[in-house]
PDB file of C-alpha atoms in Angstrom:
ATOM      1  CA  MET A  66     296.795 158.231  70.379  1.00 79.00           C
ATOM      2  CA  THR A  67     298.479 158.541  66.134  1.00 95.00           C
ATOM      3  CA  LEU A  68     296.787 160.970  64.204  1.00 97.00           C
ATOM      4  CA  VAL A  69     297.471 159.737  60.569  1.00 97.00           C
ATOM      5  CA  HIS A  70     296.294 160.861  57.039  1.00 97.00           C
ATOM      6  CA  TRP A  71     294.289 158.264  55.488  1.00 97.00           C
ATOM      7  CA  ALA A  72     294.227 157.704  51.418  1.00 97.00           C
ATOM      8  CA  PRO A  73     290.855 156.265  50.068  1.00 98.00           C
ATOM      9  CA  GLU A  74     291.994 152.336  50.315  1.00 98.00           C
ATOM     10  CA  ASP A  75     292.707 153.667  54.108  1.00 98.00           C
ATOM     11  CA  LEU A  76     289.037 154.630  54.986  1.00 98.00           C
ATOM     12  CA  LEU A  77     287.648 151.656  52.796  1.00 97.00           C
ATOM     13  CA  ALA A  78     289.489 149.755  55.224  1.00 98.00           C
ATOM     14  CA  ARG A  79     288.142 150.756  58.315  1.00 97.00           C
ATOM     15  CA  ILE A  80     284.893 151.718  56.754  1.00 97.00           C
ATOM     16  CA  ASP A  81     283.684 149.328  59.453  1.00 95.00           C
ATOM     17  CA  ASP A  82     285.197 151.113  62.383  1.00 96.00           C
ATOM     18  CA  VAL A  83     284.200 154.400  61.157  1.00 96.00           C
ATOM     19  CA  LEU A  84     280.955 153.952  60.906  1.00 96.00           C
ATOM     20  CA  THR A  85     280.515 152.854  64.708  1.00 93.00           C
ATOM     21  CA  VAL A  86     282.229 155.587  65.468  1.00 95.00           C
ATOM     22  CA  TYR A  87     280.138 157.621  63.598  1.00 93.00           C
ATOM     23  CA  ALA A  88     277.167 155.889  64.791  1.00 93.00           C
ATOM     24  CA  GLU A  89     278.591 156.756  68.912  1.00 92.00           C
ATOM     25  CA  ALA A  90     278.924 160.051  68.507  1.00 89.00           C
ATOM     26  CA  MET A  91     275.936 161.104  66.467  1.00 86.00           C
ATOM     27  CA  ASP A  92     273.514 158.593  68.302  1.00 85.00           C
ATOM     28  CA  TYR A  93     272.669 157.551  65.565  1.00 85.00           C
ATOM     29  CA  PRO A  94     270.606 153.806  65.767  1.00 84.00           C
ATOM     30  CA  PRO A  95     271.679 151.391  63.655  1.00 78.00           C
ATOM     31  CA  ASP A  96     269.606 150.801  60.471  1.00 79.00           C
ATOM     32  CA  LEU A  97     270.525 154.745  59.755  1.00 81.00           C
ATOM     33  CA  VAL A  98     274.221 153.804  59.804  1.00 87.00           C
ATOM     34  CA  ALA A  99     274.190 151.078  57.732  1.00 85.00           C
ATOM     35  CA  ALA A 100     272.362 152.844  55.260  1.00 85.00           C
ATOM     36  CA  ARG A 101     275.662 155.480  55.052  1.00 89.00           C
ATOM     37  CA  ARG A 102     277.836 152.353  54.406  1.00 92.00           C
ATOM     38  CA  GLY A 103     277.157 153.576  50.541  1.00 93.00           C
ATOM     39  CA  PHE A 104     277.604 157.020  50.504  1.00 93.00           C
ATOM     40  CA  VAL A 105     280.685 157.046  52.695  1.00 95.00           C
ATOM     41  CA  ALA A 106     281.686 154.626  50.030  1.00 96.00           C
ATOM     42  CA  ALA A 107     281.154 157.061  47.221  1.00 96.00           C
ATOM     43  CA  HIS A 108     282.543 159.946  48.853  1.00 97.00           C
ATOM     44  CA  THR A 109     286.159 158.470  48.435  1.00 97.00           C
ATOM     45  CA  HIS A 110     285.732 158.999  45.031  1.00 97.00           C
ATOM     46  CA  TYR A 111     284.964 163.053  44.903  1.00 97.00           C
ATOM     47  CA  ARG A 112     287.523 165.176  44.036  1.00 96.00           C
ATOM     48  CA  GLY A 113     289.985 166.533  46.763  1.00 97.00           C
ATOM     49  CA  PHE A 114     289.037 163.559  49.293  1.00 97.00           C
ATOM     50  CA  ARG A 115     291.168 164.049  52.192  1.00 97.00           C
ATOM     51  CA  ALA A 116     290.849 161.562  55.349  1.00 98.00           C
ATOM     52  CA  VAL A 117     292.366 162.024  59.291  1.00 98.00           C
ATOM     53  CA  ALA A 118     291.807 159.431  61.792  1.00 98.00           C
ATOM     54  CA  SER A 119     292.941 159.166  65.588  1.00 97.00           C
ATOM     55  CA  LEU A 120     294.314 155.336  66.384  1.00 97.00           C
ATOM     56  CA  ASP A 121     294.697 154.412  70.102  1.00 96.00           C
ATOM     57  CA  ASN A 122     298.287 151.997  71.077  1.00 95.00           C
ATOM     58  CA  ASP A 123     296.011 149.103  69.705  1.00 96.00           C
ATOM     59  CA  ASP A 124     294.992 150.354  66.478  1.00 96.00           C
ATOM     60  CA  ARG A 125     291.643 151.245  68.109  1.00 97.00           C
ATOM     61  CA  LEU A 126     290.135 153.935  65.615  1.00 97.00           C
ATOM     62  CA  LEU A 127     289.396 156.565  68.293  1.00 97.00           C
ATOM     63  CA  GLY A 128     287.501 158.990  65.884  1.00 97.00           C
ATOM     64  CA  PHE A 129     287.727 160.143  61.622  1.00 98.00           C
ATOM     65  CA  GLY A 130     287.437 163.233  59.747  1.00 98.00           C
ATOM     66  CA  TYR A 131     286.472 163.846  56.053  1.00 98.00           C
ATOM     67  CA  GLY A 132     286.098 166.177  53.438  1.00 98.00           C
ATOM     68  CA  TYR A 133     285.843 166.766  49.473  1.00 98.00           C
ATOM     69  CA  ARG A 134     285.877 169.765  47.479  1.00 98.00           C
ATOM     70  CA  SER A 135     282.083 170.772  47.183  1.00 98.00           C
ATOM     71  CA  GLY A 136     280.794 171.117  43.209  1.00 97.00           C
ATOM     72  CA  THR A 137     277.912 171.215  41.639  1.00 97.00           C
ATOM     73  CA  GLY A 138     275.736 168.316  41.922  1.00 96.00           C
ATOM     74  CA  GLN A 139     276.432 167.250  44.613  1.00 96.00           C
ATOM     75  CA  TRP A 140     273.028 166.579  47.128  1.00 96.00           C
ATOM     76  CA  TRP A 141     274.439 168.426  50.524  1.00 97.00           C
ATOM     77  CA  HIS A 142     276.517 171.022  48.041  1.00 98.00           C
ATOM     78  CA  GLU A 143     272.755 171.425  46.584  1.00 98.00           C
ATOM     79  CA  GLN A 144     270.973 171.111  49.626  1.00 98.00           C
ATOM     80  CA  VAL A 145     272.665 174.384  51.038  1.00 98.00           C
ATOM     81  CA  ALA A 146     273.038 176.311  47.941  1.00 98.00           C
ATOM     82  CA  SER A 147     269.390 176.030  48.013  1.00 97.00           C
ATOM     83  CA  GLY A 148     268.968 177.850  51.606  1.00 97.00           C
ATOM     84  CA  LEU A 149     271.435 180.794  50.935  1.00 97.00           C
ATOM     85  CA  PRO A 150     270.653 183.849  48.846  1.00 97.00           C
ATOM     86  CA  ALA A 151     272.577 183.703  45.886  1.00 96.00           C
ATOM     87  CA  GLU A 152     275.610 186.064  46.412  1.00 97.00           C
ATOM     88  CA  ALA A 153     275.858 184.000  50.283  1.00 97.00           C
ATOM     89  CA  ALA A 154     275.817 180.650  47.940  1.00 97.00           C
ATOM     90  CA  LYS A 155     278.487 182.024  45.420  1.00 97.00           C
ATOM     91  CA  PHE A 156     280.693 183.251  48.121  1.00 98.00           C
ATOM     92  CA  TRP A 157     280.531 179.732  50.437  1.00 98.00           C
ATOM     93  CA  LEU A 158     280.449 177.163  47.553  1.00 98.00           C
ATOM     94  CA  ALA A 159     282.177 178.527  44.275  1.00 97.00           C
ATOM     95  CA  ASP A 160     285.568 177.898  45.609  1.00 98.00           C
ATOM     96  CA  CYS A 161     284.913 175.110  48.872  1.00 98.00           C
ATOM     97  CA  PHE A 162     286.182 172.426  50.889  1.00 98.00           C
ATOM     98  CA  GLU A 163     283.035 170.321  53.075  1.00 98.00           C
ATOM     99  CA  LEU A 164     283.882 169.170  55.555  1.00 98.00           C
ATOM    100  CA  VAL A 165     281.643 165.834  56.166  1.00 97.00           C
ATOM    101  CA  GLU A 166     282.033 164.214  58.745  1.00 97.00           C
ATOM    102  CA  LEU A 167     284.075 164.964  61.881  1.00 97.00           C
ATOM    103  CA  HIS A 168     284.091 162.469  64.878  1.00 96.00           C
ATOM    104  CA  VAL A 169     285.483 161.397  67.988  1.00 95.00           C
ATOM    105  CA  ARG A 170     283.672 158.245  69.914  1.00 94.00           C
ATOM    106  CA  PRO A 171     282.458 159.659  73.386  1.00 90.00           C
ATOM    107  CA  ASP A 172     284.849 157.949  75.374  1.00 91.00           C
ATOM    108  CA  ALA A 173     287.424 159.413  73.748  1.00 90.00           C
ATOM    109  CA  GLN A 174     286.569 163.586  73.670  1.00 88.00           C
ATOM    110  CA  GLY A 175     287.791 166.195  75.562  1.00 86.00           C
ATOM    111  CA  HIS A 176     291.635 165.534  74.808  1.00 91.00           C
ATOM    112  CA  GLY A 177     292.166 167.384  72.342  1.00 92.00           C
ATOM    113  CA  ARG A 178     291.929 165.275  69.416  1.00 95.00           C
ATOM    114  CA  GLY A 179     288.705 166.626  67.080  1.00 95.00           C
ATOM    115  CA  TYR A 180     291.153 169.857  67.046  1.00 96.00           C
ATOM    116  CA  ALA A 181     294.254 167.902  65.755  1.00 96.00           C
ATOM    117  CA  GLN A 182     291.447 165.482  63.135  1.00 97.00           C
ATOM    118  CA  LEU A 183     290.078 169.598  62.120  1.00 97.00           C
ATOM    119  CA  THR A 184     293.350 171.297  61.603  1.00 96.00           C
ATOM    120  CA  ALA A 185     295.077 168.035  59.962  1.00 96.00           C
ATOM    121  CA  LEU A 186     292.268 167.863  57.323  1.00 96.00           C
ATOM    122  CA  LEU A 187     292.544 171.805  56.678  1.00 96.00           C
ATOM    123  CA  ASP A 188     295.937 171.891  56.627  1.00 93.00           C
ATOM    124  CA  GLY A 189     297.228 172.518  53.268  1.00 83.00           C
ATOM    125  CA  ALA A 190     293.628 172.594  51.551  1.00 92.00           C
ATOM    126  CA  THR A 191     293.604 175.126  48.567  1.00 94.00           C
ATOM    127  CA  GLU A 192     289.771 176.424  48.642  1.00 97.00           C
ATOM    128  CA  ALA A 193     289.008 179.511  49.554  1.00 97.00           C
ATOM    129  CA  THR A 194     286.484 178.306  52.209  1.00 97.00           C
ATOM    130  CA  VAL A 195     285.120 175.510  54.494  1.00 98.00           C
ATOM    131  CA  LEU A 196     281.525 174.577  55.199  1.00 98.00           C
ATOM    132  CA  LEU A 197     279.846 172.249  57.150  1.00 98.00           C
ATOM    133  CA  SER A 198     276.802 170.887  58.848  1.00 96.00           C
ATOM    134  CA  THR A 199     275.963 169.913  62.371  1.00 94.00           C
ATOM    135  CA  PRO A 200     272.703 169.821  64.349  1.00 92.00           C
ATOM    136  CA  GLU A 201     271.811 172.397  66.033  1.00 92.00           C
ATOM    137  CA  ALA A 202     272.054 172.373  69.989  1.00 87.00           C
ATOM    138  CA  PRO A 203     272.978 174.340  72.865  1.00 80.00           C
ATOM    139  CA  TYR A 204     276.682 176.076  72.662  1.00 69.00           C
ATOM    140  CA  GLU A 205     276.932 175.587  76.773  1.00 68.00           C
ATOM    141  CA  SER A 206     276.751 171.614  76.029  1.00 77.00           C
ATOM    142  CA  SER A 207     278.120 170.609  73.161  1.00 86.00           C
ATOM    143  CA  ARG A 208     281.940 170.036  72.110  1.00 90.00           C
ATOM    144  CA  ALA A 209     281.876 170.333  68.945  1.00 91.00           C
ATOM    145  CA  TRP A 210     280.336 173.601  68.604  1.00 93.00           C
ATOM    146  CA  ARG A 211     282.869 174.635  71.503  1.00 93.00           C
ATOM    147  CA  LEU A 212     285.193 173.593  68.302  1.00 94.00           C
ATOM    148  CA  TYR A 213     283.612 175.365  65.608  1.00 95.00           C
ATOM    149  CA  ARG A 214     283.663 178.515  67.070  1.00 94.00           C
ATOM    150  CA  ARG A 215     286.978 178.189  68.757  1.00 93.00           C
ATOM    151  CA  THR A 216     288.783 177.471  65.136  1.00 95.00           C
ATOM    152  CA  GLY A 217     286.982 180.685  63.773  1.00 95.00           C
ATOM    153  CA  PHE A 218     283.539 179.162  62.355  1.00 96.00           C
ATOM    154  CA  VAL A 219     280.542 181.465  61.662  1.00 96.00           C
ATOM    155  CA  ASP A 220     276.886 180.916  60.768  1.00 96.00           C
ATOM    156  CA  VAL A 221     275.636 180.244  57.233  1.00 98.00           C
ATOM    157  CA  LEU A 222     272.363 178.894  57.729  1.00 97.00           C
ATOM    158  CA  ARG A 223     270.961 178.115  60.511  1.00 96.00           C
ATOM    159  CA  HIS A 224     267.864 175.845  61.471  1.00 96.00           C
ATOM    160  CA  PHE A 225     268.051 173.803  58.159  1.00 97.00           C
ATOM    161  CA  ARG A 226     265.909 170.875  58.061  1.00 96.00           C
ATOM    162  CA  PHE A 227     268.095 168.505  55.255  1.00 95.00           C
ATOM    163  CA  PRO A 228     265.818 165.895  54.074  1.00 93.00           C
ATOM    164  CA  GLY A 229     265.445 162.367  55.451  1.00 84.00           C
ATOM    165  CA  ASP A 230     266.592 163.933  59.274  1.00 84.00           C
ATOM    166  CA  GLU A 231     263.792 165.550  61.229  1.00 87.00           C
ATOM    167  CA  ARG A 232     266.346 167.778  63.157  1.00 88.00           C
ATOM    168  CA  PRO A 233     267.380 171.072  62.532  1.00 95.00           C
ATOM    169  CA  PHE A 234     270.846 172.200  61.348  1.00 95.00           C
ATOM    170  CA  ALA A 235     273.450 174.652  61.271  1.00 96.00           C
ATOM    171  CA  VAL A 236     275.774 175.429  58.754  1.00 98.00           C
ATOM    172  CA  LEU A 237     278.369 176.641  59.917  1.00 97.00           C
ATOM    173  CA  GLY A 238     282.055 178.125  57.590  1.00 97.00           C
ATOM    174  CA  ARG A 239     285.072 179.762  57.479  1.00 97.00           C
ATOM    175  CA  ARG A 240     287.928 181.310  55.422  1.00 96.00           C
ATOM    176  CA  LEU A 241     290.975 179.073  54.840  1.00 96.00           C
ATOM    177  CA  PRO A 242     293.572 178.592  55.005  1.00 93.00           C
ATOM    178  CA  LEU A 243     293.157 177.593  59.039  1.00 84.00           C
ATOM    179  CA  GLU A 244     296.067 180.165  60.891  1.00 74.00           C
ATOM    180  CA  ALA A 245     298.592 179.022  62.651  1.00 42.00           C
ATOM    181  CA  GLY A 246     297.741 179.087  66.088  1.00 42.00           C
ATOM    182  CA  ILE A 247     294.286 179.020  66.223  1.00 43.00           C
TER     183      ILE A 247
END
């Protein structure tokens, strides 16, 4: 496996692969995934955009992650802010890296790729905090939850419902920078 940092144009060049991995990892139907294309493309223009990808020896995309500096007026930022008390919103969102996506193909999971992608993506982030949202799931059955807990993410908002998705989500966060040896 090779882990690479992607510039916006790199992600855009592989957007079909990115959406395929996203669909497989999230078990989303094709119509929902197709609707995400424009959002993903738009995200590459956000301030502080950072992306990483895991590739196999044949250049097949095994996983990816990306995020950017969260800011007032951005959809996710505003949704999360609306669900938090004012002081919590100020603490978590004032200087925040928004971890938008972090996925590994189901057949490539369990080999440390998610951890490698997460740490590479957050290494060098200059923001004070990082936030992400993930579907609520039993800790024991979710590799994503185990990864986030192992790397120090704490509950910020639980059982939150984003418009357009019926599932409850958790918003998890942690202070930055990541300490060595996590």
